PDB file of C-alpha atoms in Angstrom:
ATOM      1  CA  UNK A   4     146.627  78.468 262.457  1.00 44.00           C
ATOM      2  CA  UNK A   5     146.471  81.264 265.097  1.00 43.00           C
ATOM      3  CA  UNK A   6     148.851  81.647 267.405  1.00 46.00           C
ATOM      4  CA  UNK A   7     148.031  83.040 271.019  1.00 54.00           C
ATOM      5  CA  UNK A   8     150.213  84.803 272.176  1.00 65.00           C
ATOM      6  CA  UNK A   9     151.794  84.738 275.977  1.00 88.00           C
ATOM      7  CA  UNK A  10     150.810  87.650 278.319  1.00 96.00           C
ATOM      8  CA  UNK A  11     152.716  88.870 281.552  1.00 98.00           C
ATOM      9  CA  UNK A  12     151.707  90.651 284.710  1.00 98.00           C
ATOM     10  CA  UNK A  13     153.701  93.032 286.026  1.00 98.00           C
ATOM     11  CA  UNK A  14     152.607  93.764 289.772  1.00 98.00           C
ATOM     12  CA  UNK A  15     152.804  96.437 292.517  1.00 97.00           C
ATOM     13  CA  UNK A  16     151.027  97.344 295.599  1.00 95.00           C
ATOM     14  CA  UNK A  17     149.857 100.463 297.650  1.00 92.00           C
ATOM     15  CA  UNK A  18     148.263 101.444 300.837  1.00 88.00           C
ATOM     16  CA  UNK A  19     145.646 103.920 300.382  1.00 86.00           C
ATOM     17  CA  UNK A  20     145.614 107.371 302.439  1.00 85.00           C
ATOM     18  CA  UNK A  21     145.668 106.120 306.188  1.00 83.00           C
ATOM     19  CA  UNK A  22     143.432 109.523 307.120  1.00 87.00           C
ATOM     20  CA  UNK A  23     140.721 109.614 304.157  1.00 89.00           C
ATOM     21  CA  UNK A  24     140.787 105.585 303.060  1.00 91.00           C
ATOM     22  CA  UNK A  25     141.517 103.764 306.382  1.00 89.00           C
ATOM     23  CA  UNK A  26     141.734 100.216 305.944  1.00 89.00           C
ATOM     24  CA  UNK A  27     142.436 100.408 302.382  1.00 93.00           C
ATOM     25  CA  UNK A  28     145.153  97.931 300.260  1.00 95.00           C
ATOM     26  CA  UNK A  29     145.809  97.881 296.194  1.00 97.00           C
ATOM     27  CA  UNK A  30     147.266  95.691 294.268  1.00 98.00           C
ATOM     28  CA  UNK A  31     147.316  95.961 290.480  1.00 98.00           C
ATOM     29  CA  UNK A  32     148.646  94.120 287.782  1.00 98.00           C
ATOM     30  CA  UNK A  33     150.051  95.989 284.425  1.00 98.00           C
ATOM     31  CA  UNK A  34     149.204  93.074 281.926  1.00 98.00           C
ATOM     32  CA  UNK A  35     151.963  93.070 278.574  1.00 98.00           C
ATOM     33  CA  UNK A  36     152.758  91.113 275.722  1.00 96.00           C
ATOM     34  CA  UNK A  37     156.644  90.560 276.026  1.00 96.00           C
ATOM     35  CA  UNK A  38     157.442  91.467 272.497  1.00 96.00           C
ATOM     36  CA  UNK A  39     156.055  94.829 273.042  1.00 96.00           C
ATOM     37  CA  UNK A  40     157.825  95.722 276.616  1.00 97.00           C
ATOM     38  CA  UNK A  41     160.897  96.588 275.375  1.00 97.00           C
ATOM     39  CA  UNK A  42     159.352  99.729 273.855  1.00 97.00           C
ATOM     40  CA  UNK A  43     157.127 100.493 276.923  1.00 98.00           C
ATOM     41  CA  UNK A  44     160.142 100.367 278.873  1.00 98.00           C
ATOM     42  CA  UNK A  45     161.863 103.319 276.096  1.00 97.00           C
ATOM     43  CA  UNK A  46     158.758 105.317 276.601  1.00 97.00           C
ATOM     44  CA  UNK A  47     159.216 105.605 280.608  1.00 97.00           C
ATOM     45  CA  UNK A  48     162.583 105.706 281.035  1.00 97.00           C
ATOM     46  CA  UNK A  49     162.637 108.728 278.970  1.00 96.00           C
ATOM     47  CA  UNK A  50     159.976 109.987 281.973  1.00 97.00           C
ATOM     48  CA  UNK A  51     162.836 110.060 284.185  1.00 97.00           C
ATOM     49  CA  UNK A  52     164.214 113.136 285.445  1.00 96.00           C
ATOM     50  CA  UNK A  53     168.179 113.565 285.834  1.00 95.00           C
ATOM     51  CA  UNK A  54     169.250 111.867 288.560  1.00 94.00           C
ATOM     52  CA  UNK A  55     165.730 109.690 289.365  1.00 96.00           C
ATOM     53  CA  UNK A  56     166.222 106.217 289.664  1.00 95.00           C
ATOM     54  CA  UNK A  57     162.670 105.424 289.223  1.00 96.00           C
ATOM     55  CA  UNK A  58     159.182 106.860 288.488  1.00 96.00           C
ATOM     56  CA  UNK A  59     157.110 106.462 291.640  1.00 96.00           C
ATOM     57  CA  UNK A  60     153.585 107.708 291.701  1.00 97.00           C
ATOM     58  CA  UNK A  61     153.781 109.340 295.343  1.00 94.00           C
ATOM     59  CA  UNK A  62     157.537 111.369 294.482  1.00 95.00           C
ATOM     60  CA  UNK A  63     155.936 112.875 291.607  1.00 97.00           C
ATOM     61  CA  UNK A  64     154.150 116.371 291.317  1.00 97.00           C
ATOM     62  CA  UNK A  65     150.628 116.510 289.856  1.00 97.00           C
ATOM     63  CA  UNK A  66     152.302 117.607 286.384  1.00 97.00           C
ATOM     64  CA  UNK A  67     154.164 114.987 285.924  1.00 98.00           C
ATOM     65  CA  UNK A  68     151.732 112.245 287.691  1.00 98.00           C
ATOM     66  CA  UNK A  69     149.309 113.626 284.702  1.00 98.00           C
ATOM     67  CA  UNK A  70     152.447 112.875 281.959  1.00 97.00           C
ATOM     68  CA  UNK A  71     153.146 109.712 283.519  1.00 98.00           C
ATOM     69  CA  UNK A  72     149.042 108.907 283.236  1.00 98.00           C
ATOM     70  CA  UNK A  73     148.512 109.473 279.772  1.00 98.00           C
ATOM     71  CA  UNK A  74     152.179 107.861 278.942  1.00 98.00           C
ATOM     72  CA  UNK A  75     150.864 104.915 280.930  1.00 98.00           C
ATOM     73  CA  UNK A  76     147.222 105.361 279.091  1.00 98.00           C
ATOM     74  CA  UNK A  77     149.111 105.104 275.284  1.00 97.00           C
ATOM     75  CA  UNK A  78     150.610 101.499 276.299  1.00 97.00           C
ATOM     76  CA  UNK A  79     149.103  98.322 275.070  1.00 95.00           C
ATOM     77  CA  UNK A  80     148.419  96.905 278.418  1.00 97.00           C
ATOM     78  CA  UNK A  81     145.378  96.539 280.306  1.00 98.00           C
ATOM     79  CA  UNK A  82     145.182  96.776 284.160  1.00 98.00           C
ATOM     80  CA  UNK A  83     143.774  94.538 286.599  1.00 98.00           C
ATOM     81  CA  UNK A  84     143.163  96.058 290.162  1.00 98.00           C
ATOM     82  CA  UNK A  85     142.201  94.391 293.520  1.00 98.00           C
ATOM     83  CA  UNK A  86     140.851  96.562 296.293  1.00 97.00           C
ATOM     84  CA  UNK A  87     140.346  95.655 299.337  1.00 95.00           C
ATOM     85  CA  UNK A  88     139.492  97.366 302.789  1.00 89.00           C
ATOM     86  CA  UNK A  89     139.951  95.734 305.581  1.00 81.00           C
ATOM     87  CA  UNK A  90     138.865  96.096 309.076  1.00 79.00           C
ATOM     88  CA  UNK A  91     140.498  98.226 311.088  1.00 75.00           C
ATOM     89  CA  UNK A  92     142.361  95.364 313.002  1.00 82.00           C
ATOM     90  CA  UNK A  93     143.634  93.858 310.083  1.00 87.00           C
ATOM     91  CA  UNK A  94     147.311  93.617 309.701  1.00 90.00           C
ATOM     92  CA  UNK A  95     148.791  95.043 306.352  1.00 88.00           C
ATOM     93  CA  UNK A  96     149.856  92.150 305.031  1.00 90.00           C
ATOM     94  CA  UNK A  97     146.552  89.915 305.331  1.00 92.00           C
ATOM     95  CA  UNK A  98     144.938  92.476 303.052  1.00 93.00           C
ATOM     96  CA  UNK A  99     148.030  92.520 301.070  1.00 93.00           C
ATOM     97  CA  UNK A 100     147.404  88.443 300.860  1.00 94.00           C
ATOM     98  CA  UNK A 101     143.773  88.690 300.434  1.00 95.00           C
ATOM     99  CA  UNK A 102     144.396  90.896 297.336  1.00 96.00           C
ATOM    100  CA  UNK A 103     147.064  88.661 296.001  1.00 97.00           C
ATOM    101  CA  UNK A 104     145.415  85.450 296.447  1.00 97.00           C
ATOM    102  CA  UNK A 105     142.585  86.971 294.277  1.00 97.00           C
ATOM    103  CA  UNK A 106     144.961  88.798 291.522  1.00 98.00           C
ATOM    104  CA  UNK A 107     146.372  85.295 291.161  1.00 97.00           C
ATOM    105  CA  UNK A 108     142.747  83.725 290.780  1.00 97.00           C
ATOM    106  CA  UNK A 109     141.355  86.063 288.064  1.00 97.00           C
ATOM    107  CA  UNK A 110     145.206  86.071 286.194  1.00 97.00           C
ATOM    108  CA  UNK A 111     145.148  82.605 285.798  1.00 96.00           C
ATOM    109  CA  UNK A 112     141.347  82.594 284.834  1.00 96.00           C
ATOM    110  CA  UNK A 113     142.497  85.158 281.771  1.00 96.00           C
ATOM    111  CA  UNK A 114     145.373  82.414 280.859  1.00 95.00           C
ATOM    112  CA  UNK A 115     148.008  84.648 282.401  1.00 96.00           C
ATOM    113  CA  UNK A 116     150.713  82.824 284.117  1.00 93.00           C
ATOM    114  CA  UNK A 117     153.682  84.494 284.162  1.00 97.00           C
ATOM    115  CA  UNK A 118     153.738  86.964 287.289  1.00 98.00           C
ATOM    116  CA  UNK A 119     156.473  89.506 288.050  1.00 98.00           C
ATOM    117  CA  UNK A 120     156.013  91.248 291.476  1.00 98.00           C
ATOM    118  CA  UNK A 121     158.141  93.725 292.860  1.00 97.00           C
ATOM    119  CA  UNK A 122     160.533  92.427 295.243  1.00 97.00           C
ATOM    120  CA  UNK A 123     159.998  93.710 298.987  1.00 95.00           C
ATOM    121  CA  UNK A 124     163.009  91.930 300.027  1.00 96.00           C
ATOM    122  CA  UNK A 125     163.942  88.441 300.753  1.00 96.00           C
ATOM    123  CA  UNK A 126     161.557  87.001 303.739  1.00 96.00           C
ATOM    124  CA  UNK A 127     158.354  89.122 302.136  1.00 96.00           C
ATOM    125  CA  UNK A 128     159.270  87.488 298.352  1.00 97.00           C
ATOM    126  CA  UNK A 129     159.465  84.001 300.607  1.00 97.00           C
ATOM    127  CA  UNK A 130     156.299  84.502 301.955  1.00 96.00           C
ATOM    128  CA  UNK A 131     154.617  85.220 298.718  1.00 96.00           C
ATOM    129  CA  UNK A 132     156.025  81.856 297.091  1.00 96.00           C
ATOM    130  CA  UNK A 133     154.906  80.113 300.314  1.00 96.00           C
ATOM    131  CA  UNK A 134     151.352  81.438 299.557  1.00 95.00           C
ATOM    132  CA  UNK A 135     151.213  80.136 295.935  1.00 96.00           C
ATOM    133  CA  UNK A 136     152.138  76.622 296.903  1.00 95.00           C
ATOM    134  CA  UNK A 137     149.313  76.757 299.477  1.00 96.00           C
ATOM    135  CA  UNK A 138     146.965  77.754 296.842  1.00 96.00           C
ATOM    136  CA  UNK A 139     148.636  75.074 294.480  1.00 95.00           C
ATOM    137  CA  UNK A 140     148.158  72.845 297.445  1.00 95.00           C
ATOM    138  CA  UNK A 141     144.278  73.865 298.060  1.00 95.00           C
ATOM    139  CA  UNK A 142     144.117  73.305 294.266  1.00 95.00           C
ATOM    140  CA  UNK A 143     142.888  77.163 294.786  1.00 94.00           C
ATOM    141  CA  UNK A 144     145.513  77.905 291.421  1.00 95.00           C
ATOM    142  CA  UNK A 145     146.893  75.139 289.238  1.00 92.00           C
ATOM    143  CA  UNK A 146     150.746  74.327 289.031  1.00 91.00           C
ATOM    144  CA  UNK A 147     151.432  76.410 285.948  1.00 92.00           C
ATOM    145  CA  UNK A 148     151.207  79.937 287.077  1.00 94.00           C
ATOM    146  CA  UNK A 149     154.957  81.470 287.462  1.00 94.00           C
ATOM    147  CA  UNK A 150     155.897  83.821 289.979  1.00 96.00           C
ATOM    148  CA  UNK A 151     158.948  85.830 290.255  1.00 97.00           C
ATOM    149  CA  UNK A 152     160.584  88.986 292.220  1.00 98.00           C
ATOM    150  CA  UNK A 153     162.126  91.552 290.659  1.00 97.00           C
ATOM    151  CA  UNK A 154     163.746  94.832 292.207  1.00 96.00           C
ATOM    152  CA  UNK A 155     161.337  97.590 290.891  1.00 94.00           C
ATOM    153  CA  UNK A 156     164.252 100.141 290.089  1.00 94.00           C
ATOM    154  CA  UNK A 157     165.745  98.009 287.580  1.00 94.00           C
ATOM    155  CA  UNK A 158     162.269  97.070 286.066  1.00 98.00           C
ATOM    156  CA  UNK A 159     160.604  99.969 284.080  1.00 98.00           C
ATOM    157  CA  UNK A 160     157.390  98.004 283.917  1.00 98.00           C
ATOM    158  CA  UNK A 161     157.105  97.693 287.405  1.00 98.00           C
ATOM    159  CA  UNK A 162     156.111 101.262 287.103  1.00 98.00           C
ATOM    160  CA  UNK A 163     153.490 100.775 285.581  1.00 98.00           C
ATOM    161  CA  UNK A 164     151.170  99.035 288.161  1.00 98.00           C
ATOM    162  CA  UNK A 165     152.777 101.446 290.678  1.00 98.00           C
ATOM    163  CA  UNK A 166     150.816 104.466 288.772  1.00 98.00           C
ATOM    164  CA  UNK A 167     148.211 102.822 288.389  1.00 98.00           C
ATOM    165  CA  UNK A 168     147.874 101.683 291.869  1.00 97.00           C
ATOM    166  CA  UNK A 169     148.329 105.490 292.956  1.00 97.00           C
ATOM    167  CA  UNK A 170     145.219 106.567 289.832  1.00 98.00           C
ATOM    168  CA  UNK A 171     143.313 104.305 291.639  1.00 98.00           C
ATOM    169  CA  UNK A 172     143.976 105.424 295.035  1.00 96.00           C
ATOM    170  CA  UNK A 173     143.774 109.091 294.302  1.00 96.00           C
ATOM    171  CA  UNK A 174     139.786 108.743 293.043  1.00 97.00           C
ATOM    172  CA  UNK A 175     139.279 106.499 296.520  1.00 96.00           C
ATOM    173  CA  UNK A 176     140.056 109.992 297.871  1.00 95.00           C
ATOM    174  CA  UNK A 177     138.138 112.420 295.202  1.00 96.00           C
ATOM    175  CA  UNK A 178     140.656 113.372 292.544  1.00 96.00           C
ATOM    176  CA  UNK A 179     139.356 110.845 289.918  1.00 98.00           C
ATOM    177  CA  UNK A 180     140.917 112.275 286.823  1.00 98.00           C
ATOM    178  CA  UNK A 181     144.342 109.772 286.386  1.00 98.00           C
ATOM    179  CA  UNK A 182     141.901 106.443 287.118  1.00 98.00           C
ATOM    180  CA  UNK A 183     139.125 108.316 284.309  1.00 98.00           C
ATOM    181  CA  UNK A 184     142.515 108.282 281.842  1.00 98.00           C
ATOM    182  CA  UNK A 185     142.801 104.683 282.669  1.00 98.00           C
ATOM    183  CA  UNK A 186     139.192 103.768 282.327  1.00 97.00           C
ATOM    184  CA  UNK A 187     138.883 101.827 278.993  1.00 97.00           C
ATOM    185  CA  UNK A 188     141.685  99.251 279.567  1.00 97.00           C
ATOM    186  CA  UNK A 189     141.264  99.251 283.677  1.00 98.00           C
ATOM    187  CA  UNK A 190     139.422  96.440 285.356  1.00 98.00           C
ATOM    188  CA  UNK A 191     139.048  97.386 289.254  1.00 98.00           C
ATOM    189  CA  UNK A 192     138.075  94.504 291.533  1.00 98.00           C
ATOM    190  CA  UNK A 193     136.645  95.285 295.234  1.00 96.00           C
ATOM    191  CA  UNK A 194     137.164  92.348 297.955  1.00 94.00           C
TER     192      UNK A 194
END
């Protein structure tokens, strides 16, 4: 008998450049198998200069954006992206919603339930658990799906969709290399 194994999504958002993407929200998803996190997690952490809490795509320099790339490349994980871009009226966080509400759709369509987002304090992770039980409540996404908060400097994998998030936002604005590294386990999504 086969055994199929649980996945996780590990999730982080960006803004795109407000001058050369206006209107512009990402949202990917790092998607893991637990067993192998722990040495993802070995592999960035040792990315860390002395002294940095955290990798984060838009601190880095374009040398070590590249290192991060290809470190992020050589993990088992495939990436799931939402774009969207929004009118120029539209508040932040209805694009941020309108992303997540469709991240949640297609990782529950690929049997993934289990949904770590980085924590952007308590009222934002409030209204994000709000939002799932209305889309419970629409019957929009069933009752299984899981989704928890989770303070991205203490989370190496959280890193992940953060890189990926600024790959994806540096080709929006014509340096496509880091998203081209990406390319054969990257699934982008445009709403």
């Amino acid at each position: 008998m086969t055994t199929i194994q649980a996945m996780r999504a590990w999730v982080d958002e960006s803004g795109s450049d407000h001058t050369r993407d206006p209107g512009t929200y990402v949202l990917a998803a790092a998607i893991s198998r637990p067993p192998t996190e722990a040495t993802i997690r070995e592999q960035l952490q040792r990315l860390r200069l002395p002294g940095q809490i955290k990798l984060h795509w838009r601190d880095e320099d374009p040398a070590r954006r590249l290192a991060i790339t290809h470190t992020v490349a050589a993990c088992d994980i495939d990436h799931l992206v939402i774009v969207r871009i929004g009118a120029d009226h539209e508040r932040t966080e209805r694009r941020r919603r309108k992303c997540l509400e469709r991240l949640l759709h297609e990782l529950e369509a690929r049997n993934i339930i289990d949904v770590v987002l980085e924590s952007r304090g308590g009222a934002d992770d409030r209204r994000d658990i709000q939002m799932l039980n209305a889309l419970r409540g629409q019957h929009y996404l069933s009752s299984g799906i899981r989704l928890t908060h989770v303070v991205g400097r203490y989370e190496p994998m959280l890193w992940i969709p953060d890189a990926v998030c600024g790959a994806v936002t540096s080709a929006r604005i014509g340096e496509p290399s880091h998203q081209s590294i990406l390319k054969q386990r990257l699934t982008l999504i445009e709403i």
